[in-house]
Every structure is written in C-alpha cells, then in structure tokens.
Short mmCIF file of N, CA and C in Angstrom, two decimals:
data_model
loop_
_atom_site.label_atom_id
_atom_site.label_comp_id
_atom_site.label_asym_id
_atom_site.label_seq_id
_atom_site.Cartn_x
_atom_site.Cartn_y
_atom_site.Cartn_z
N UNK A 1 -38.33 141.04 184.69
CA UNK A 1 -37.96 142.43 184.50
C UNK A 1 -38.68 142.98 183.27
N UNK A 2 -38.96 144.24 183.49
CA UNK A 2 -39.80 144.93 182.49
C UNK A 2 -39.00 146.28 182.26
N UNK A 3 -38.18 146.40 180.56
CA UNK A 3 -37.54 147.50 180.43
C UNK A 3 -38.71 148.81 179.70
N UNK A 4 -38.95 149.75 180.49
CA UNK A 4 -39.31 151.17 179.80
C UNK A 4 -38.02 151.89 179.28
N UNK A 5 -37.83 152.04 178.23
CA UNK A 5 -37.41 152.72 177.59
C UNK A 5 -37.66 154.67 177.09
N UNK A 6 -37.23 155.56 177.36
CA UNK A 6 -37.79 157.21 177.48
C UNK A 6 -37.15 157.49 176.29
N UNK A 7 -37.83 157.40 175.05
CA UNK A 7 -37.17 157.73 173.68
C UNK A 7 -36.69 159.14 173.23
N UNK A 8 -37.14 160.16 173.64
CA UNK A 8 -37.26 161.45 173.18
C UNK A 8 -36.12 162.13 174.44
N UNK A 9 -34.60 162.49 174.10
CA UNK A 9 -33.62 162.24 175.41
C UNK A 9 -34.05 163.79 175.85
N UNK A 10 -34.33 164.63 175.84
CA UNK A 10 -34.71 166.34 175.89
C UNK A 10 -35.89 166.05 176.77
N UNK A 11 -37.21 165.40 176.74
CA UNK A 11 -38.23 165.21 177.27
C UNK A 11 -38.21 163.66 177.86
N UNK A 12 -37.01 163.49 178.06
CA UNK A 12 -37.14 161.94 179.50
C UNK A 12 -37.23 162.54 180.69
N UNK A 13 -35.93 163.37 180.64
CA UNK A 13 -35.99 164.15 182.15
C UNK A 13 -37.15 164.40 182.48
N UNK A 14 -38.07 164.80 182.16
CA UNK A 14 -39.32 165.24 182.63
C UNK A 14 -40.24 164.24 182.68
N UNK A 15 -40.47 163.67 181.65
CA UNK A 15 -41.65 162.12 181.95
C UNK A 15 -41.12 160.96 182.52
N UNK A 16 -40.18 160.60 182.94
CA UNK A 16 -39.17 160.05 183.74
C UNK A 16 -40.66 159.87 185.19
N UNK A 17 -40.76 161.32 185.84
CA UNK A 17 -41.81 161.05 186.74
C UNK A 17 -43.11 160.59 186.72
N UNK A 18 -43.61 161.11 185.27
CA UNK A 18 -44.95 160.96 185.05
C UNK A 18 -45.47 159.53 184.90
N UNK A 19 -44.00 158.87 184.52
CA UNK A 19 -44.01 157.36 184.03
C UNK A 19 -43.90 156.49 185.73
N UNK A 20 -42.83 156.78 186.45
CA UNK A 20 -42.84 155.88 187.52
C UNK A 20 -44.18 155.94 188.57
N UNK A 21 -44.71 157.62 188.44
CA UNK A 21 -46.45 157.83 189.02
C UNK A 21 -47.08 157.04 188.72
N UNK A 22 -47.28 157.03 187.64
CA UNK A 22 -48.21 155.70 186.92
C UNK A 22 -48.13 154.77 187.19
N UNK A 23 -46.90 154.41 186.95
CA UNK A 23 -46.29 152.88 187.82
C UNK A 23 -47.09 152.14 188.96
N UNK A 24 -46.44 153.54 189.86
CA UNK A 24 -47.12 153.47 191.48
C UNK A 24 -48.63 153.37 191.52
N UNK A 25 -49.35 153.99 190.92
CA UNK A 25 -50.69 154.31 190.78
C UNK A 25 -51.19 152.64 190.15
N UNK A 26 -50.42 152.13 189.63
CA UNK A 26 -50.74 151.05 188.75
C UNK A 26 -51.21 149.86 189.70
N UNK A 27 -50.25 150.20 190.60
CA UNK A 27 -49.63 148.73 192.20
C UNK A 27 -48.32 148.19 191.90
N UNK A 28 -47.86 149.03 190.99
CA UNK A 28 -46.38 148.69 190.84
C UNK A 28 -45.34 149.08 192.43
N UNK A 29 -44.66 148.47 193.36
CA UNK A 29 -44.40 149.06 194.37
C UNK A 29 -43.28 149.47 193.98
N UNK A 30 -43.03 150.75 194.38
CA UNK A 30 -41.84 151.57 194.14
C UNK A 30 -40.45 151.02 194.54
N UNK A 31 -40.27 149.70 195.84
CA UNK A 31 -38.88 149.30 195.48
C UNK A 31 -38.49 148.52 194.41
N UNK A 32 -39.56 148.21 193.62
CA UNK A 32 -39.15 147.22 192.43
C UNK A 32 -39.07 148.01 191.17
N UNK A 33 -38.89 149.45 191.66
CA UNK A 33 -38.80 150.27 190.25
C UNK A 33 -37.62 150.85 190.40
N UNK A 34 -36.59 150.99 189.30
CA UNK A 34 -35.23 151.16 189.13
C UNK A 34 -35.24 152.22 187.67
N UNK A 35 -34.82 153.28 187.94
CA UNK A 35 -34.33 154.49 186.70
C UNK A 35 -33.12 154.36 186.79
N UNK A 36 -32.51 154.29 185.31
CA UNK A 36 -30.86 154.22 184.95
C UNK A 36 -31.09 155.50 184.23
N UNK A 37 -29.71 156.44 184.52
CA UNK A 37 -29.67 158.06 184.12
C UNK A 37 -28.23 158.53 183.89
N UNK A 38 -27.80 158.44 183.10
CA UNK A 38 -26.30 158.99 183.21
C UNK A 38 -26.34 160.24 184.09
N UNK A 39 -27.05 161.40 183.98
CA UNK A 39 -27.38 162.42 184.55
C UNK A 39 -28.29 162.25 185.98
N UNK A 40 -27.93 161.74 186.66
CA UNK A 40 -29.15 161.92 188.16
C UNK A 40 -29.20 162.95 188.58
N UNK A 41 -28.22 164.27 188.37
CA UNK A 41 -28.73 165.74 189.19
C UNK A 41 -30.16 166.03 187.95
N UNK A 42 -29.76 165.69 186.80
CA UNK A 42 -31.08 166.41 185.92
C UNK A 42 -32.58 166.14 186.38
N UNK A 43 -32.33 164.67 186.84
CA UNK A 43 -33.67 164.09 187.40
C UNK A 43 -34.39 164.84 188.17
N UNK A 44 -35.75 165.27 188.19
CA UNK A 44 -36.69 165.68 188.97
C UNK A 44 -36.46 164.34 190.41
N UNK A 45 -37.23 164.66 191.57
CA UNK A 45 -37.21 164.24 192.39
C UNK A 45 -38.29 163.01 192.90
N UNK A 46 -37.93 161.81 192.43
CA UNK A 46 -38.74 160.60 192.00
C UNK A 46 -38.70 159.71 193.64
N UNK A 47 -39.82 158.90 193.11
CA UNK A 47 -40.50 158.55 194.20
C UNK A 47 -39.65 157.16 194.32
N UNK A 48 -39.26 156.73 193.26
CA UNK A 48 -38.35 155.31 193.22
C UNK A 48 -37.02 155.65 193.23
N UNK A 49 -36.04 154.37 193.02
CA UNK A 49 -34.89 153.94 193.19
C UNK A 49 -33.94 154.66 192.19
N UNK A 50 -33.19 155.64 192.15
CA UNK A 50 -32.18 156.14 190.70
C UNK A 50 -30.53 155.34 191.25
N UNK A 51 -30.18 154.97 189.72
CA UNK A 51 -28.74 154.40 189.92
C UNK A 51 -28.69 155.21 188.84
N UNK A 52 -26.80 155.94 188.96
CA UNK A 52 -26.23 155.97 188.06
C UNK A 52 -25.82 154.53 186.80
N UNK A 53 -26.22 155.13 185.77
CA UNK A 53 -25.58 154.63 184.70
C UNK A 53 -24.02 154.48 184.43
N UNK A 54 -23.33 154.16 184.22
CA UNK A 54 -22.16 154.05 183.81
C UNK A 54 -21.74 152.97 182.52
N UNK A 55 -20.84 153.25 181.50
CA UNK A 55 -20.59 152.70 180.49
C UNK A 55 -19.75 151.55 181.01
N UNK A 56 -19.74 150.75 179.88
CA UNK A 56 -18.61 149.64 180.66
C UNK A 56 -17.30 149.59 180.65
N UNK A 57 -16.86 151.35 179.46
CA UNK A 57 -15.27 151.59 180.20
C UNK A 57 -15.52 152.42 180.95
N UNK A 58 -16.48 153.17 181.40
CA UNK A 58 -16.28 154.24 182.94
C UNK A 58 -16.03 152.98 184.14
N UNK A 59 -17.18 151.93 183.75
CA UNK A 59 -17.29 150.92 185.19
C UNK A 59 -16.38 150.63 185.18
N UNK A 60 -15.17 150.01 184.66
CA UNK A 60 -13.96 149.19 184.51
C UNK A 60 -12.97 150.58 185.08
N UNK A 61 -13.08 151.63 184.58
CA UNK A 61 -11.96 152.40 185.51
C UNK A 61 -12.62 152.49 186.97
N UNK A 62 -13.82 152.91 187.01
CA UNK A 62 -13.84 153.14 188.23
C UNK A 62 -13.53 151.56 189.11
N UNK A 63 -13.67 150.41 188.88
CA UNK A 63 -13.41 149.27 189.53
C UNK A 63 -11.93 149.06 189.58
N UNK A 64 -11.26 149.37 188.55
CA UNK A 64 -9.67 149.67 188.44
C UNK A 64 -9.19 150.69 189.46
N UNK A 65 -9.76 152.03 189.80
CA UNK A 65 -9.48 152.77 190.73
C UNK A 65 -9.72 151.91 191.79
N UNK A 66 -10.56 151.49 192.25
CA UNK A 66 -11.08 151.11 193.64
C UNK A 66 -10.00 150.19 193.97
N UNK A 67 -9.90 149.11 193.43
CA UNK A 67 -9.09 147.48 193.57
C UNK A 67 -7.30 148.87 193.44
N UNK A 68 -7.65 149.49 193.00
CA UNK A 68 -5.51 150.06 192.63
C UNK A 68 -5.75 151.24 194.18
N UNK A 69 -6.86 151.34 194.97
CA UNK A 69 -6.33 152.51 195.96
C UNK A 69 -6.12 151.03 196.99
N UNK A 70 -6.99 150.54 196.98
CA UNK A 70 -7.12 149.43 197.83
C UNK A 70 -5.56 148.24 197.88
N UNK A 71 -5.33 147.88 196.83
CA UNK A 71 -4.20 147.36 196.53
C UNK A 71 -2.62 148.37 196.54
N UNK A 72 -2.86 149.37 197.36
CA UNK A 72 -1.94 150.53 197.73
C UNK A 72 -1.91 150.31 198.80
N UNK A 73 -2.89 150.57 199.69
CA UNK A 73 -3.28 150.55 201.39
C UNK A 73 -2.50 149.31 201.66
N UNK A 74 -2.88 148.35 200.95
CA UNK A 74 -2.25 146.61 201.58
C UNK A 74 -1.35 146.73 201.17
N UNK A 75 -0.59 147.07 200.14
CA UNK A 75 1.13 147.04 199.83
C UNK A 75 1.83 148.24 200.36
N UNK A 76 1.25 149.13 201.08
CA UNK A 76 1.96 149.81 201.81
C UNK A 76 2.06 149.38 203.08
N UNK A 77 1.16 148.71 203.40
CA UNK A 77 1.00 147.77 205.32
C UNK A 77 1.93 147.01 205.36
N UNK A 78 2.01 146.04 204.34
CA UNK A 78 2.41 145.08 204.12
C UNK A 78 4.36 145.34 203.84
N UNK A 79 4.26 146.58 203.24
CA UNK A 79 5.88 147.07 203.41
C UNK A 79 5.89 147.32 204.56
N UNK A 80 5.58 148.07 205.07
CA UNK A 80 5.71 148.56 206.42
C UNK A 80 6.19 147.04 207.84
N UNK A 81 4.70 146.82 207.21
CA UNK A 81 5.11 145.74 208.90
C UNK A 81 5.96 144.25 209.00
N UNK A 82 5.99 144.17 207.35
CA UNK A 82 6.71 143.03 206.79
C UNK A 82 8.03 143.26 206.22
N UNK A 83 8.43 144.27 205.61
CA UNK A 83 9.35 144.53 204.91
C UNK A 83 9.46 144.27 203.55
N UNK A 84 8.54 143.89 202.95
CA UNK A 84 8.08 143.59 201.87
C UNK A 84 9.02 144.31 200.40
N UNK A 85 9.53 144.16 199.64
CA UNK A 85 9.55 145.17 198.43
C UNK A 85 8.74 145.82 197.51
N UNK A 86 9.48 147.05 196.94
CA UNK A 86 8.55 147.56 195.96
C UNK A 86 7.86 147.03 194.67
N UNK A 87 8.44 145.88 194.54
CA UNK A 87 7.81 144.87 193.50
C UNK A 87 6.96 144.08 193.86
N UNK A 88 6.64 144.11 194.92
CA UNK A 88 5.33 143.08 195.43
C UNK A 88 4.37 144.13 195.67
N UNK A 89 4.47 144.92 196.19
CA UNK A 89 3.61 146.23 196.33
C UNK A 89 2.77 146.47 195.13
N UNK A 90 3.99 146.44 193.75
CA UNK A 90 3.48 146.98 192.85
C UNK A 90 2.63 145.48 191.71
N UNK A 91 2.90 144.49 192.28
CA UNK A 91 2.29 143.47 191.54
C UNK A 91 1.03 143.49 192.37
N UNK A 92 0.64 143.54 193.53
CA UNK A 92 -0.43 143.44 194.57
C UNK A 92 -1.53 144.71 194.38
N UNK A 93 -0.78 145.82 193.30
CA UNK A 93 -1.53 146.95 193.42
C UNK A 93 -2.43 146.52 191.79
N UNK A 94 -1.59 145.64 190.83
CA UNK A 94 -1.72 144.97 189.78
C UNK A 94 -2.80 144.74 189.51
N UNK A 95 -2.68 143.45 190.23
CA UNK A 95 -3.54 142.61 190.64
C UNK A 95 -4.88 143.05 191.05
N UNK A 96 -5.04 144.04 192.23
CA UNK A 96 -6.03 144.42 192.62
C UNK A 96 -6.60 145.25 191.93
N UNK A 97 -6.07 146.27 190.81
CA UNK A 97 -6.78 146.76 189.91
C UNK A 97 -7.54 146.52 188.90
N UNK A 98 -6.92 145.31 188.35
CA UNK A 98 -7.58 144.46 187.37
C UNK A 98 -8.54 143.72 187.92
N UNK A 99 -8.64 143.49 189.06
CA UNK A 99 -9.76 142.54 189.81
C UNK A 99 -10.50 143.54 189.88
N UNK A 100 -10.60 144.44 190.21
CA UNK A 100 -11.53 145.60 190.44
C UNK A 100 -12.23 145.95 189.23
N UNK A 101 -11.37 146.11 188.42
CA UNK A 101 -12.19 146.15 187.26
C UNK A 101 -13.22 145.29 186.25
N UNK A 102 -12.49 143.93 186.45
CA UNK A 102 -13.33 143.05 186.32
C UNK A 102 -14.87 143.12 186.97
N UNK A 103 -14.27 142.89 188.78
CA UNK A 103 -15.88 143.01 189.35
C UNK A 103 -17.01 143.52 188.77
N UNK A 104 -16.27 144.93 188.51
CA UNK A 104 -17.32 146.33 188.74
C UNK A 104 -18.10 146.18 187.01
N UNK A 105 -17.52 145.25 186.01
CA UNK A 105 -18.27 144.87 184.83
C UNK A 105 -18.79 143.46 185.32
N UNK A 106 -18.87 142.95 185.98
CA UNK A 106 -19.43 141.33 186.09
C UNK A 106 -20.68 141.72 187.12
N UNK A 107 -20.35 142.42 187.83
CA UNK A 107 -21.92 142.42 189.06
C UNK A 107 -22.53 143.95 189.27
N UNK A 108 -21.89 144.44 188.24
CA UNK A 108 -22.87 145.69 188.14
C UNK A 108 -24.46 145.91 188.07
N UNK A 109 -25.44 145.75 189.10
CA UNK A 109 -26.14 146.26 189.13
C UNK A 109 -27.25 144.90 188.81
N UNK A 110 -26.17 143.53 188.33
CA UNK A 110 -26.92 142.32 187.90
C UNK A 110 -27.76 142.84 186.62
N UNK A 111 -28.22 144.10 185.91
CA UNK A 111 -28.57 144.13 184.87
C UNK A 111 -27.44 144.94 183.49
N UNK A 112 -26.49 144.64 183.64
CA UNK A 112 -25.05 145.21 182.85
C UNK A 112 -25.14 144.78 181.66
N UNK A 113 -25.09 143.72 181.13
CA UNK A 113 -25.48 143.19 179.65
C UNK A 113 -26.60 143.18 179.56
N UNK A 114 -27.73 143.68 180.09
CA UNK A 114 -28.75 143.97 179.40
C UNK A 114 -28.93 145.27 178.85
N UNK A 115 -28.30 146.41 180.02
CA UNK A 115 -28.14 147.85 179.73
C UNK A 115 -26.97 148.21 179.13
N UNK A 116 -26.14 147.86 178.86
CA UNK A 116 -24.96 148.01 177.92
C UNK A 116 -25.33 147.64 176.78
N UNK A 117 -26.70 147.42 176.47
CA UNK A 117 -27.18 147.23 174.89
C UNK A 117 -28.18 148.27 174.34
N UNK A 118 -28.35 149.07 175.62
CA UNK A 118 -28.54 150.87 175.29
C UNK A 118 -27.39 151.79 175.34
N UNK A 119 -26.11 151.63 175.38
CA UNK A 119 -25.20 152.29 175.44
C UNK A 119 -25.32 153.52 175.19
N UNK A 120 -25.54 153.51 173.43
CA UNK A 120 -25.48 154.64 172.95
C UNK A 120 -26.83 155.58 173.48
N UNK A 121 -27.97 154.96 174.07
CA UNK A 121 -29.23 155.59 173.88
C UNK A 121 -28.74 156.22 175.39
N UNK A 122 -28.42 155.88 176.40
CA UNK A 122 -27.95 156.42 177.65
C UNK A 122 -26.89 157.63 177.25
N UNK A 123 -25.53 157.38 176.60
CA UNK A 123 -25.06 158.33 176.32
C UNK A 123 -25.39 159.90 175.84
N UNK A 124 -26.65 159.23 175.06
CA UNK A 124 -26.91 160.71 174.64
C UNK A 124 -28.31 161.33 175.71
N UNK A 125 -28.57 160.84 176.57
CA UNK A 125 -29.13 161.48 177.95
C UNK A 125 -30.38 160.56 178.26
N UNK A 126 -30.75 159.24 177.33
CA UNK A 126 -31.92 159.09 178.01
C UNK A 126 -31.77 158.48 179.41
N UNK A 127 -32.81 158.02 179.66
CA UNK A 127 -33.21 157.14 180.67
C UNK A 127 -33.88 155.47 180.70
N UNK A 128 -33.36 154.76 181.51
CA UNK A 128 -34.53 153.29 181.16
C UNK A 128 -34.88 153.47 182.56
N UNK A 129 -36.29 152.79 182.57
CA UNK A 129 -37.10 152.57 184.24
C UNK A 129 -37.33 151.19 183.65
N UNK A 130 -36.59 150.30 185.25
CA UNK A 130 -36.22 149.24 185.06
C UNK A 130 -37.39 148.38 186.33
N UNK A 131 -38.39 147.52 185.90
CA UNK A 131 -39.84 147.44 186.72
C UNK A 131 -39.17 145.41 187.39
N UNK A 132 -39.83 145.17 188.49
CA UNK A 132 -39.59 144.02 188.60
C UNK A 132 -41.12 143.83 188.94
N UNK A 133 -41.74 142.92 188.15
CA UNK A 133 -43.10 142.52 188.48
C UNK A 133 -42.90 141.22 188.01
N UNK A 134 -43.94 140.59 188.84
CA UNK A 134 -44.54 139.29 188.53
C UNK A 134 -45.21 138.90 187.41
N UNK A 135 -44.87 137.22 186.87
CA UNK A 135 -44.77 137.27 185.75
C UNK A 135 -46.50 137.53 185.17
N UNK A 136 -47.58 137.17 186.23
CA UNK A 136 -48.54 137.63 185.52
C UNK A 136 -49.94 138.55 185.28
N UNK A 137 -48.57 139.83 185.91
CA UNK A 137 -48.93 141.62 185.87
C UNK A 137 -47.87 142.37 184.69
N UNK A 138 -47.20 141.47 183.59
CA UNK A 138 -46.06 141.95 182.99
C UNK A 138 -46.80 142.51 181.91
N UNK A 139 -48.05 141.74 180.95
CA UNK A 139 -48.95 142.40 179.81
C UNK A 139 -49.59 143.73 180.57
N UNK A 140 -50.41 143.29 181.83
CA UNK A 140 -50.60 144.39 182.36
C UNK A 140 -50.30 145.83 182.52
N UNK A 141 -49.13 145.84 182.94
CA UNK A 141 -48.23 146.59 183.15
C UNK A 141 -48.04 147.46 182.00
N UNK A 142 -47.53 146.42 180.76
CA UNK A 142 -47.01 146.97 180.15
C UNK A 142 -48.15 147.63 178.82
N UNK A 143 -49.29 147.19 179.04
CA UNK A 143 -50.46 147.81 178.24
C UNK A 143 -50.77 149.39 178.90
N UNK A 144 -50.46 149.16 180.46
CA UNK A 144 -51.14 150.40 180.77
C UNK A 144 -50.39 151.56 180.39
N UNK A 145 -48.70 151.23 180.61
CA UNK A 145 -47.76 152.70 180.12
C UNK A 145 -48.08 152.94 178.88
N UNK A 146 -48.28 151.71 177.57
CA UNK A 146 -48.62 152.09 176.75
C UNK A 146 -49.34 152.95 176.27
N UNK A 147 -50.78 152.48 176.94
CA UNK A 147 -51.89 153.40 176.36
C UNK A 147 -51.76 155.09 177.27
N UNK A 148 -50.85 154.96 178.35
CA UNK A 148 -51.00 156.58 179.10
C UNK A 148 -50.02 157.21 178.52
N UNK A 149 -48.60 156.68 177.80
CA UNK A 149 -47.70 157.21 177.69
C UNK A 149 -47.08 156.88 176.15
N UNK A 150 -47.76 156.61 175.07
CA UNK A 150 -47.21 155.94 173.69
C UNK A 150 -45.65 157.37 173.33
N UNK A 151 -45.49 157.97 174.15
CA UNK A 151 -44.27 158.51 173.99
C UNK A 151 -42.74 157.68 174.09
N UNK A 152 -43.08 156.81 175.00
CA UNK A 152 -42.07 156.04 175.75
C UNK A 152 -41.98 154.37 175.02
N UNK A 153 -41.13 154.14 174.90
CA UNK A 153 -40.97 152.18 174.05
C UNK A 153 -40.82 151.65 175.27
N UNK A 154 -41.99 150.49 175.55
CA UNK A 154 -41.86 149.36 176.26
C UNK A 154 -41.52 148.73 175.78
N UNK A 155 -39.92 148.35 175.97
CA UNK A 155 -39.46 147.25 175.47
C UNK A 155 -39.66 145.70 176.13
N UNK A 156 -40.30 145.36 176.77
CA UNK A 156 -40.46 144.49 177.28
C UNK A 156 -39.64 143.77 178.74
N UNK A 157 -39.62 142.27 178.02
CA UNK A 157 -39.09 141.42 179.09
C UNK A 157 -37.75 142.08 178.48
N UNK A 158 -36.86 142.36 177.54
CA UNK A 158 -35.60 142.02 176.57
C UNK A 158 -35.18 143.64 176.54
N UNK A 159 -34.36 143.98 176.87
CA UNK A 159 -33.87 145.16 176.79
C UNK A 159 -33.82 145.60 175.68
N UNK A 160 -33.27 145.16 174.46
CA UNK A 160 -32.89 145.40 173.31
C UNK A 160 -34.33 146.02 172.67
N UNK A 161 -35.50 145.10 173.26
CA UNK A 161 -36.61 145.31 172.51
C UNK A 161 -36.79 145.32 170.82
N UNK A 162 -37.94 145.96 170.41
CA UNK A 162 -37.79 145.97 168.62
C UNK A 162 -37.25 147.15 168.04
N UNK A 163 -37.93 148.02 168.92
CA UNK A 163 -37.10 149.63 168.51
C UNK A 163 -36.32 150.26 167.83
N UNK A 164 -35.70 150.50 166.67
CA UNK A 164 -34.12 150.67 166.40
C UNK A 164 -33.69 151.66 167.63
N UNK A 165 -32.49 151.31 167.82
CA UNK A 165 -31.75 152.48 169.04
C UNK A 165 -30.28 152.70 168.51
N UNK A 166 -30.25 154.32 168.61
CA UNK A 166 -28.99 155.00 168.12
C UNK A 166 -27.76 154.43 168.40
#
C-alpha cells in the first residue's frame, strides 16, 4: 500500500483528481486506487474507488446502530414466536450492539489503524488516495506524484509518514 496524503484541505477537493489522473496515466489501475473523504458529495467526479471516511467513534455508533436494529428484529421474532421475555430481548439487543460496534472498528475497510492515524487531518476535510501496487513500482510511483504534484505528501508504505499532521 502506498499512502498519498492531500495536505492543503481547501485545495484537496480539487487535486484529489489531478492526482488519481496521474495515477491512471502512470499504469496505476484504477481498482487498486482508493480516496478516503469525510466529504464525498465535495468530491469532483473521479475515475477510482471513493469510501467514506469515518472516525472510530462515528464507526462504533454506526456498528452499534446496525447490531441494536438487528438485535431488535430477532428479539422481537423471537418474542413473538417463542414467547420469549422482555429481558432477553433486551440482553440480545445488548449484545448485538456491542458486537456491531466492535466489527465495524476491527474490519473497517482492513486499513482502520492505519487511517485513524490521520484522524485529525481527515476531520478537518482532507483526503488520503490509498494506491495498491506492487512492491517493485512503489519508488516508481511514488517519485512520479512527487515530481508532478510536490503539493501533496507521499507518505509512503506507512501512513503516519514523516510529515507533522494536525
């Protein structure tokens, strides 16, 4: 994995494209290119893959919602066709919320602890374009955004990179 980093959060939205073009233009193939955006309506209309961003207490509620509607549906069936009580209902709805929440921080996206170490740099609007290349097109790669784009920090293989980040 190869993290681009869009330093300047006012002017990502916009080189956001100019950067994954390049990419493409490079022989980078566009399913192995991934933009993280808290904002995806801001995004211009890109040729690669956009996932929402999410923090790791948004992910944890939203996995808490999911596992607590879900763990409703089955403890309401489960009253229904079993006779079940409202205390099993409500331990089953428990249960499934906290599992949910767990999930949705453990297999998020398989890159979650790497991007939860831009937290703050996502929060305040940037973007990362997240590259999967082979290991030996990675200098490549990462010389060419350099020299077309010294706006943008290639942080490398390592998310964190050298960079300071807000």
């Amino acid at each position: 994995m190869v993290y681009i980093y869009l330093t300047i959060p006012e002017q990502s939205q916009s080189k956001v494209g100019e950067v994954t073009d390049a990419l493409i233009r490079d022989g980078v193939d566009a399913p192995r290119i991934r933009v993280f955006s808290m904002c995806l309506e801001r995004l211009p209309k890109l040729a690669v893959r956009t996932v929402r961003y999410r923090s790791p207490a948004a992910n944890a509620r939203f996995g808490a919602l999911i596992g607590g509607v879900v763990g409703l549906l089955i403890g309401l069936l489960l009253m229904a066709l079993f006779g079940l009580g409202l205390v099993v209902v409500l331990v089953l709805l428990l249960v499934l919320a906290v599992g949910g929440a767990l999930s949705r921080l453990w297999f998020d996206h398989g890159l979650a602890r790497e991007l939860y170490r831009l937290d703050g740099a996502m929060r305040q609007g940037s973007q990362v374009i997240v590259l999967k290349v082979d290991k030996e097109r990675v200098e490549e790669v990462e010389n060419g955004i350099k020299q077309r784009h010294p706006e943008v920090a290639v942080l490398g293989e390592d998310a964190q990179g050298t960079p300071p980040f807000p």
